[in-house]
XYZ file of C-alpha atoms in Angstrom:
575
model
C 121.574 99.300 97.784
C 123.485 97.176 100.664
C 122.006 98.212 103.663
C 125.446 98.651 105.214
C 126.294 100.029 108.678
C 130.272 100.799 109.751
C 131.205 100.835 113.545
C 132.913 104.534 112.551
C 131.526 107.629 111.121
C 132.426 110.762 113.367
C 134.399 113.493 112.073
C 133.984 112.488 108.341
C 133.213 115.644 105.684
C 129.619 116.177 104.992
C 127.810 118.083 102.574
C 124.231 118.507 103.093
C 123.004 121.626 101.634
C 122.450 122.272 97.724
C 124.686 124.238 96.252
C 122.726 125.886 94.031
C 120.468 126.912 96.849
C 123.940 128.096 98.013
C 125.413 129.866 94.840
C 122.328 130.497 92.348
C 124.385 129.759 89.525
C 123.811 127.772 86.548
C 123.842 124.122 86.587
C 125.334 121.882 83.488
C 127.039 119.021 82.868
C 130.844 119.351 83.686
C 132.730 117.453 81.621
C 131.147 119.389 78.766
C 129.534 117.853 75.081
C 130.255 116.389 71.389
C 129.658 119.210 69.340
C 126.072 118.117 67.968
C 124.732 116.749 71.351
C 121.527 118.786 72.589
C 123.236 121.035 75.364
C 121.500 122.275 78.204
C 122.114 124.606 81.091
C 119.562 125.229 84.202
C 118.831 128.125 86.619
C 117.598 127.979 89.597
C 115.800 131.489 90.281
C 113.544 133.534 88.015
C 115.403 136.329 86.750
C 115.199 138.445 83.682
C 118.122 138.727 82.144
C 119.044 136.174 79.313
C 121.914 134.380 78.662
C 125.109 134.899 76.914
C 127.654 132.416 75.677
C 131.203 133.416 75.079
C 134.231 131.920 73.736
C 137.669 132.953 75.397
C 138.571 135.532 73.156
C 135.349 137.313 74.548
C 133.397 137.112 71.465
C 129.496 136.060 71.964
C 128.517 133.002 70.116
C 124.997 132.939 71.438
C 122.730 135.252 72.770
C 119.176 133.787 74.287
C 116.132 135.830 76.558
C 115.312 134.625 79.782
C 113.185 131.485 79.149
C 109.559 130.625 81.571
C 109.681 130.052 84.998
C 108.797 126.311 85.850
C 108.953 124.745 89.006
C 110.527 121.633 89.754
C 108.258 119.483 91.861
C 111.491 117.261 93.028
C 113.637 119.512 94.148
C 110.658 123.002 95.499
C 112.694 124.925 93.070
C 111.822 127.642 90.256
C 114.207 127.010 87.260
C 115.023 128.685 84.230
C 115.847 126.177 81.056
C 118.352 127.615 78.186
C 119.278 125.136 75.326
C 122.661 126.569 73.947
C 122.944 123.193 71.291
C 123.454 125.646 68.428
C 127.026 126.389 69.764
C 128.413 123.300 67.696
C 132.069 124.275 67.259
C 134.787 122.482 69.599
C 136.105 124.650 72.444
C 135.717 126.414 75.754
C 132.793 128.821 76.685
C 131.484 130.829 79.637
C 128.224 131.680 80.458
C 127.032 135.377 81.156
C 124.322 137.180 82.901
C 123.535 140.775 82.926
C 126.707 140.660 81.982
C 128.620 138.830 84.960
C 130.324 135.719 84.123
C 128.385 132.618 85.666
C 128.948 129.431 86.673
C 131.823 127.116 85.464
C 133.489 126.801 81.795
C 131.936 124.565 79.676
C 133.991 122.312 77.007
C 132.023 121.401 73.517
C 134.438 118.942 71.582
C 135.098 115.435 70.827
C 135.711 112.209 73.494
C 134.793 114.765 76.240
C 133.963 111.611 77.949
C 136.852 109.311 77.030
C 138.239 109.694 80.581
C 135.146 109.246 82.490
C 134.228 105.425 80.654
C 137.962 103.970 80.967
C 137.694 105.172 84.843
C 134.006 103.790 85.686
C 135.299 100.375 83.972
C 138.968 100.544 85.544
C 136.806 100.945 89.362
C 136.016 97.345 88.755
C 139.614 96.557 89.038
C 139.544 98.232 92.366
C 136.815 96.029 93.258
C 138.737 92.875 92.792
C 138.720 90.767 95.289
C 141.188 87.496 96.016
C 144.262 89.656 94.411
C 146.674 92.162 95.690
C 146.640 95.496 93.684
C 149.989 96.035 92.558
C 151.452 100.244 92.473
C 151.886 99.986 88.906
C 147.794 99.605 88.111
C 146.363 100.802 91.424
C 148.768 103.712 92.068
C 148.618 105.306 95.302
C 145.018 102.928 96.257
C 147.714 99.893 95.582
C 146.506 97.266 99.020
C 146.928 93.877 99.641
C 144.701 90.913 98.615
C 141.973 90.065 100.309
C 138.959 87.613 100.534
C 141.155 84.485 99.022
C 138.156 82.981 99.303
C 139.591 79.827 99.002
C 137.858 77.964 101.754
C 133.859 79.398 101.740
C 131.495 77.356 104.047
C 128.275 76.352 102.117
C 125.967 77.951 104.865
C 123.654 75.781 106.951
C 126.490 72.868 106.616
C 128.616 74.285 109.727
C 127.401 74.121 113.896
C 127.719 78.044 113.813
C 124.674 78.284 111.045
C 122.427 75.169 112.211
C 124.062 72.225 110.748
C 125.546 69.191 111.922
C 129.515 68.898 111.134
C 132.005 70.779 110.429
C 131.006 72.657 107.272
C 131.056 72.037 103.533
C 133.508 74.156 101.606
C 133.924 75.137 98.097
C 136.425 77.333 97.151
C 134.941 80.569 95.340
C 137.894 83.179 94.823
C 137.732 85.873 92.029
C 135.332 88.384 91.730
C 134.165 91.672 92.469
C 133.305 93.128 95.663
C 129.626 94.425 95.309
C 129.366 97.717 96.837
C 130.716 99.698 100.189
C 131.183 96.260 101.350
C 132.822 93.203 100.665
C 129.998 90.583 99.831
C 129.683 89.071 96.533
C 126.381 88.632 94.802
C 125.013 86.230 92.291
C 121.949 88.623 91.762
C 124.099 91.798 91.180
C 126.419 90.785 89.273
C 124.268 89.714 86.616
C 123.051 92.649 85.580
C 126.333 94.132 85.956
C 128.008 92.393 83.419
C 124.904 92.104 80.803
C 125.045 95.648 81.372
C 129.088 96.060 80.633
C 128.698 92.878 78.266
C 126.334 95.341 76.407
C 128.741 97.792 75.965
C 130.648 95.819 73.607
C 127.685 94.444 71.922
C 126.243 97.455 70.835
C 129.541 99.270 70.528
C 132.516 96.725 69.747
C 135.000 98.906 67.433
C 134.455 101.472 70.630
C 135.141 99.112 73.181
C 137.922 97.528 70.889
C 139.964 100.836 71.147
C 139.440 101.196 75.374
C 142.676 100.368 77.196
C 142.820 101.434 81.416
C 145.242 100.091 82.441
C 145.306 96.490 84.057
C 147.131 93.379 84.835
C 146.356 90.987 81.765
C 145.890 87.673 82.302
C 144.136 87.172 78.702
C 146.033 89.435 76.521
C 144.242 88.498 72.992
C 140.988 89.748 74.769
C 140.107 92.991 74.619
C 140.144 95.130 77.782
C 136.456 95.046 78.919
C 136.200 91.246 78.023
C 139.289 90.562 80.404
C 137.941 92.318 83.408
C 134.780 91.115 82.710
C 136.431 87.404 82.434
C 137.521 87.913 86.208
C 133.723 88.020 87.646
C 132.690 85.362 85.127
C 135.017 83.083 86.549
C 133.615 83.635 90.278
C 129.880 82.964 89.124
C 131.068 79.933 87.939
C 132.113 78.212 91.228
C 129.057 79.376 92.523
C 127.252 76.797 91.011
C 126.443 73.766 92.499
C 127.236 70.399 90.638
C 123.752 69.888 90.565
C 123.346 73.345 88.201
C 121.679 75.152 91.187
C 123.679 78.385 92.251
C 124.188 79.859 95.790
C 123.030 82.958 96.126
C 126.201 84.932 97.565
C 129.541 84.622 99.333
C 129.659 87.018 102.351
C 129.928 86.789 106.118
C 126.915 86.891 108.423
C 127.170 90.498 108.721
C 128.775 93.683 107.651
C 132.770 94.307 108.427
C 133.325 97.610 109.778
C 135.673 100.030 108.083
C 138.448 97.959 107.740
C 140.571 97.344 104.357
C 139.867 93.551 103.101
C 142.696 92.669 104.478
C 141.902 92.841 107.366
C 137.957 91.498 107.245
C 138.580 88.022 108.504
C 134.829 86.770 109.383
C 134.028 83.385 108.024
C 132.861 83.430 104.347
C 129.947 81.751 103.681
C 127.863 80.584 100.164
C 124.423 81.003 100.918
C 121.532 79.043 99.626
C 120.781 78.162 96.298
C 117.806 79.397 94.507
C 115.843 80.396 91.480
C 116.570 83.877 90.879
C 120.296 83.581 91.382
C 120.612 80.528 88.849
C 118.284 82.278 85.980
C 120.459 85.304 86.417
C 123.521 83.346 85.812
C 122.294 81.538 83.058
C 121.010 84.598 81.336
C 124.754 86.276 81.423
C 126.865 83.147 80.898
C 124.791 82.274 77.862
C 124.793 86.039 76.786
C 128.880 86.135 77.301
C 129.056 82.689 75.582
C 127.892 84.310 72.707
C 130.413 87.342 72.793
C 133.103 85.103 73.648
C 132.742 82.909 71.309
C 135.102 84.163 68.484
C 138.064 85.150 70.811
C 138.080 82.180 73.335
C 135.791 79.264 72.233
C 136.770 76.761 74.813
C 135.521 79.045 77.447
C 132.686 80.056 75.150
C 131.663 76.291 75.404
C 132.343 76.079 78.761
C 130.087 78.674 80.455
C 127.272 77.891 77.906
C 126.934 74.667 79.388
C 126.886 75.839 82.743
C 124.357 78.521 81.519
C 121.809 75.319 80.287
C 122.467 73.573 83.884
C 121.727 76.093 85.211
C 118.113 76.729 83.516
C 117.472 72.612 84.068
C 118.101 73.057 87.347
C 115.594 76.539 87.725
C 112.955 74.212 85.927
C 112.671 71.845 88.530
C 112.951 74.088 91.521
C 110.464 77.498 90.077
C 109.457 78.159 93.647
C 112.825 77.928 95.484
C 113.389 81.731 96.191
C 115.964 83.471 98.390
C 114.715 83.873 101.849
C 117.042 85.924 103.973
C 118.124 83.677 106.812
C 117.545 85.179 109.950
C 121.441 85.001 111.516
C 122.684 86.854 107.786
C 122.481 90.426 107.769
C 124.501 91.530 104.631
C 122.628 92.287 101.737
C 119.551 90.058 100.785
C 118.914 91.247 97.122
C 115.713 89.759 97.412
C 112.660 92.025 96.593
C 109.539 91.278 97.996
C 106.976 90.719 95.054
C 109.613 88.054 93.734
C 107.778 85.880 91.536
C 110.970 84.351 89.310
C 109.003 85.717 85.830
C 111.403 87.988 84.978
C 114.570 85.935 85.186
C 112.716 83.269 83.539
C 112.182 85.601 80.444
C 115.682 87.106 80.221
C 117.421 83.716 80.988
C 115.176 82.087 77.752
C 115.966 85.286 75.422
C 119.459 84.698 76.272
C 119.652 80.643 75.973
C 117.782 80.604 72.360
C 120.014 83.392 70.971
C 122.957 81.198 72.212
C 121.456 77.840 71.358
C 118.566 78.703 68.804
C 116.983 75.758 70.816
C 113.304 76.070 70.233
C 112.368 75.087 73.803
C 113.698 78.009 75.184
C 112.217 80.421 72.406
C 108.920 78.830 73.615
C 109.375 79.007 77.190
C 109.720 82.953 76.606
C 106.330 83.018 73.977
C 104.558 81.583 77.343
C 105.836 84.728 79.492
C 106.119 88.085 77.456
C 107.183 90.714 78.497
C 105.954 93.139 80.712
C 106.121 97.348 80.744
C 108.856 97.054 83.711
C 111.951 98.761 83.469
C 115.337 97.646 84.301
C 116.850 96.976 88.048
C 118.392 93.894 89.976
C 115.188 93.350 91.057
C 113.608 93.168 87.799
C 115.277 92.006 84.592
C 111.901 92.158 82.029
C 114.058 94.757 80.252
C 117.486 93.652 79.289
C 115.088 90.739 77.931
C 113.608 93.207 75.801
C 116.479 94.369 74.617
C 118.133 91.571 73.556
C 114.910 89.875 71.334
C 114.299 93.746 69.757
C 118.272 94.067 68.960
C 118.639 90.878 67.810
C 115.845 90.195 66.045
C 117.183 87.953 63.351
C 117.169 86.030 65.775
C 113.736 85.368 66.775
C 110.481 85.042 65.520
C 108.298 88.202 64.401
C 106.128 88.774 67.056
C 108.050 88.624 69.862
C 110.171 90.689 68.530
C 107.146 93.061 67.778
C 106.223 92.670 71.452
C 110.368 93.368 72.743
C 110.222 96.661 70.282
C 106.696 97.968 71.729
C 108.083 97.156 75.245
C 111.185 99.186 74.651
C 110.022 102.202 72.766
C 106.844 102.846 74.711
C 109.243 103.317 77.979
C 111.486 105.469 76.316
C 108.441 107.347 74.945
C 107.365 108.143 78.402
C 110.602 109.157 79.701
C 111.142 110.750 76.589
C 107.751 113.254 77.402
C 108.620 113.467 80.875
C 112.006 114.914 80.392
C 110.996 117.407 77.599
C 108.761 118.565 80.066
C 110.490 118.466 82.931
C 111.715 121.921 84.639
C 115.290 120.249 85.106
C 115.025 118.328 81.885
C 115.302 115.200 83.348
C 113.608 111.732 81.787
C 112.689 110.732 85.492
C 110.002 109.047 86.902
C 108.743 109.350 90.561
C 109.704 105.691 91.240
C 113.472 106.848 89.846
C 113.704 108.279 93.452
C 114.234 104.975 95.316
C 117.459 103.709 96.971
C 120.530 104.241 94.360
C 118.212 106.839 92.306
C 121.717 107.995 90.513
C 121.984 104.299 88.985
C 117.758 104.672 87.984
C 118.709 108.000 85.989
C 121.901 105.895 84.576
C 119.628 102.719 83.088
C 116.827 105.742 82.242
C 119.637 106.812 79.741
C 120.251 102.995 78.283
C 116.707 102.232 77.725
C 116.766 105.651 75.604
C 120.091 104.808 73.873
C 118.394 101.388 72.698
C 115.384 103.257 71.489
C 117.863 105.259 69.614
C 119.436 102.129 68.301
C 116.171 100.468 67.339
C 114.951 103.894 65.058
C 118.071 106.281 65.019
C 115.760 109.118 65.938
C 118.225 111.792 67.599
C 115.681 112.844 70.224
C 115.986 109.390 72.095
C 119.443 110.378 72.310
C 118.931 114.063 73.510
C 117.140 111.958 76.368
C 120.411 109.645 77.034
C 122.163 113.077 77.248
C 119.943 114.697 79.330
C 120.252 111.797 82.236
C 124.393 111.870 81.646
C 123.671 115.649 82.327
C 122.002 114.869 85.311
C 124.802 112.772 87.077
C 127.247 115.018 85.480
C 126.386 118.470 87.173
C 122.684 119.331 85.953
C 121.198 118.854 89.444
C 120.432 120.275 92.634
C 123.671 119.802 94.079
C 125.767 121.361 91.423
C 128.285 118.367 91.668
C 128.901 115.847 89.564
C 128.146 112.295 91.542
C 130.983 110.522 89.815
C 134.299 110.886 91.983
C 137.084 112.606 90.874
C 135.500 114.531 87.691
C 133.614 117.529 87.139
C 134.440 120.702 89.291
C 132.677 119.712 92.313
C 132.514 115.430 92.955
C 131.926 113.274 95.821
C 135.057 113.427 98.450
C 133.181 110.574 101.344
C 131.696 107.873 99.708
C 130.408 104.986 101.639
C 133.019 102.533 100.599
C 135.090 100.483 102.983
C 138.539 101.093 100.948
C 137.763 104.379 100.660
C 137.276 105.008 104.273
C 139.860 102.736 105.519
C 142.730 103.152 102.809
C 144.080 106.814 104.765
C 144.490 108.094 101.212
C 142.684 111.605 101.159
C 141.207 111.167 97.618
C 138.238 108.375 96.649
C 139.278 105.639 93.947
C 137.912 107.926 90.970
C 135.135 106.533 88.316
C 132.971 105.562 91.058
C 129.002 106.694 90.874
C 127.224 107.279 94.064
C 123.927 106.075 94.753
C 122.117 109.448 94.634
C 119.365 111.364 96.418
C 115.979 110.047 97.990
C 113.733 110.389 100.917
C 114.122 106.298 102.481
C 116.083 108.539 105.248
C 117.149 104.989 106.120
C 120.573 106.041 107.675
C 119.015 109.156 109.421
C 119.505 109.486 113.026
C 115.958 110.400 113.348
C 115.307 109.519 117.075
C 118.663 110.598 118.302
C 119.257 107.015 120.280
C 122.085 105.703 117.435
C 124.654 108.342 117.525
C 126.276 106.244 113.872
C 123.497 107.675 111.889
C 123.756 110.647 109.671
C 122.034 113.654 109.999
C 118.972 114.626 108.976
C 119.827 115.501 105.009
C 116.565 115.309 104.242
C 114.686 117.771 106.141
C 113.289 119.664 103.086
C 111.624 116.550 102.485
C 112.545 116.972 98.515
C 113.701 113.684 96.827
C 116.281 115.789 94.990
C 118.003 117.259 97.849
C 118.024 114.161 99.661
C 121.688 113.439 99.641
C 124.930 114.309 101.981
C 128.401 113.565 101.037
C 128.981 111.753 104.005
C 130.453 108.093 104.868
C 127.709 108.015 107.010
C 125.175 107.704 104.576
C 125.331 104.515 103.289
C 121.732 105.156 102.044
C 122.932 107.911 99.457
C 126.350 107.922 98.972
C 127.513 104.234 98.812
C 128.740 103.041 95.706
C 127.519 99.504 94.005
C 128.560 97.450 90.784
C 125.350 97.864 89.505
C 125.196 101.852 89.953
C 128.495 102.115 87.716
C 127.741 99.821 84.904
C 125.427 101.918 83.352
C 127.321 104.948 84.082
C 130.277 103.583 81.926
C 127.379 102.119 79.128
C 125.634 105.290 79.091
C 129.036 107.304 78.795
C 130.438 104.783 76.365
C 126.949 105.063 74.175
C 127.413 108.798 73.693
C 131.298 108.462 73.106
C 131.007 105.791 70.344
C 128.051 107.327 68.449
C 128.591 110.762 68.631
C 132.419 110.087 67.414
C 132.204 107.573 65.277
């Protein structure tokens, strides 16, 4: 994601083998499942025996014969695939194998992922910036504000970045820090919070009942709303009083491994543009509609800024982000930017807030296209919210937002029912943060789900939380602090400068891939990592190293579909 480099790496813990490569034993999601969730275990290997599940007192519950031999093109592996989904009643099982007891326990019962959603959400806390975090939330990662942010430098106005005086400031506090480092991002942090926004609107009595644990400022809000509130209110003082919006506060470049405290570059808002402003109309009209019954005032508030916003995009549709070339933090521009996207999600969002018919037309003129969703392309959350809501607009878009919807979860749907691992994956799902690809695999299935109630969409939701939970090459989960085996070396300035041994937990690392951008691969920049990837297998391409700020950083946008997809199977499966 943020192509991040820290002055120090030596002598930090590295894994770069897999372990199942290692240890041959079966591979399965960690935390466990709700009793009538499809359930399945992998082996690597091709042997003969079958498989036996057992309950504590012994007794078998489930005997199956060894299944086909596939190979997994992503990882060079031969697998075996069992599906053990008939064991339905709550408790604790081990797996056997020609009689040997294999692997890990695994738990089948009720809010086996309770834990997991309150601490992905609660990591957003930890990414607060402008605020101290007190013991009695943070616990032993308690530290000291940083970023105030209370003088930021609208870039280009100051001598040091080509202008004339002393600098234009704007004060731009609040927020959450992005990823590994401590820039804030328009871009990012709109899908972010659609995503965690979506949470509640698909799930409310759900995310109703979550509580984690944090300072409330807004205590008739529910949980999710409040810490969502506290980003909210930093996109809004990025925008200009013209309705344009810069496109992030950060310094010129990355700090090194230093606690925010103690990060005291100049902070800088850089240059409005198109893609920044749709995004943030899109969300603030999208959480003017959710806030709306609990806090109208504020409702009304950021829906104006939402239609600015869009006024402003309409008169400047070519103004994209173009990195400047003194910035190096990250540019969260991709190259093929065209502004289509953000145009469609920001109209699907404005008429469901406004029913204005101007912005209902606006999207008629640019349907949607067969993209899925990343920060780079939004086509999908509009999609989403013009098949979900359909009441709200007229028939054949929302003909075209269903199609769009259900033909990509039909294709990830065949690809993971025949995939070796049984993993809805596509070879593009192996990019920079793959982990967070797998994650918004899972919600595009959960809204197909949604949209027919056809329980395989959601055996496809599971089999991605299975993924990031323990059903992969690595035999780990990728979420710190749960499962058996979890990340220990994130790339994540707190993290690596806080001298606490374990990681913040709840936090999703970006996951394998073969960029090899933080590979010392000519030996000449002794910072890089090692060579993880050597097998030259996207799935193996990953090391639990600080170092690798290409696989194991961590990003907003990697854990809000963690916590969604979590939360979906949570609220539906025990409702």
């Amino acid at each position: 994601m943020n192509f991040s480099k820290s002055a120090f790496f030596a002598g930090a813990a590295s894994v770069a083998v897999s372990f199942s490569s290692a240890f041959a034993g079966p591979l399965v999601n960690q935390l466990g499942f709700a009793p009538d969730a499809e359930k399945i275990v992998v082996y690597p290997g091709s042997d003969a025996n079958g498989l036996e599940v057992r309950d504590l007192n012994g007794k078998t519950v489930l005997k199956l014969k060894a299944p086909m031999v596939y190979d997994w093109e992503y990882s060079g592996e031969e697998v075996q695939t069992f599906d053990i989904s008939a064991v339905k009643k709550p408790g604790t099982y081990r797996l056997f194998r020609g009689k040997e007891y294999v692997g890990t326990p695994i738990v089948v019962g009720k809010n086996v992922y309770d834990d997991l959603v309150k601490a992905s959400l609660k990591w957003f806390y930890y990414q607060r910036a402008s605020m101290p975090l007190e013991p009695q939330y943070a616990g032993k990662w308690a530290r000291a504000a940083g970023h105030k942010d209370n003088r930021v430098i609208v870039y280009g106005t100051d001598k040091a970045t080509g202008g004339k005086g002393n600098g234009q400031v704007i004060k731009s506090d609040r927020g959450w820090y992005d990823a590994g480092d401590y820039g804030k991002y328009i871009v990012n942090s709109g899908i972010t919070v659609f995503t965690l926004l979506e949470i509640y609107e698909n799930f409310p009595k759900y995310a109703d009942s979550l509580t984690w644990n944090i300072p409330r400022e807004f205590p008739k809000y529910p949980e999710l709303l409040e810490e969502v509130r506290y980003n909210l209110d930093w996109m809004l003082t990025m925008q200009d009083k013209d309705g344009g919006v810069y496109h992030k506060v950060s310094t010129l470049r990355f700090s090194g491994s230093v606690l925010p405290e103690n990060d005291k570059d100049a902070r800088y808002a850089i240059i409005k543009n198109v893609t920044a402003t749709l995004d943030f109309a899109a969300v603030m009209a999208q959480a003017s509609v959710v806030y709306k019954n609990i806090d109208k005032a504020y409702s009304d508030k950021i829906l104006k800024a939402a239609e600015d916003a869009y006024a402003w995009a309409k008169m400047h549709p070519q103004q994209f982000y173009k990195q400047p070339a003194d910035v190096q933090t990250g540019s969260y521009a991709p190259g093929d930017e065209n502004g289509k996207d953000e145009f469609r999600w920001a109209a699907a969002e404005l008429y469901r807030a406004t029913k204005k018919q101007y912005y209902q037309d606006d999207l008629k003129q640019n349907l949607f296209t067969p993209d899925g969703a990343w920060w780079g392309n939004v086509n999908m959350l509009a999609a989403f919210r013009v098949a979900l809501d359909s009441a709200d607009f007229d028939k054949e878009l929302v003909a075209a937002a269903k199609k769009t919807v259900l033909n990509e979860a039909n294709n990830l749907r065949a690809v993971g029912d025949t995939s070796a691992y049984r993993l809805p994956a596509f070879p593009w799902s192996w990019n920079w943060g793959s982990n967070s690809a797998m994650a918004n695999n899972g919600m595009v299935l959960v809204h197909a789900y949604l949209l027919t109630k056809d329980k395989s969409y959601l055996d496809g939701a599971q089999q991605c939380l299975d993924y990031l939970l323990g059903k992969n090459p690595q035999d780990m989960t990728y979420v710190t602090g749960f499962g058996y085996r979890s990340p220990r070396n994130p790339h994540h300035r707190p993290s690596e400068s806080d001298m606490v041994d374990d990681p913040v937990p709840g936090m999703l690392v970006g996951g394998p891939h073969l960029g090899k951008q933080d590979i010392n691969l000519d030996g000449k920049e002794n910072w890089k990592c090692p060579n993880y990837a050597a097998a030259d297998k996207p799935a193996l391409a990953y090391i639990d190293n600080r170092c690798s700020y290409a696989t194991n950083e961590v990003a907003i946008n990697w854990n809000a579909p963690l916590a969604y997809l979590a939360a979906a199977l949570e609220a539906i499966y025990n409702k």
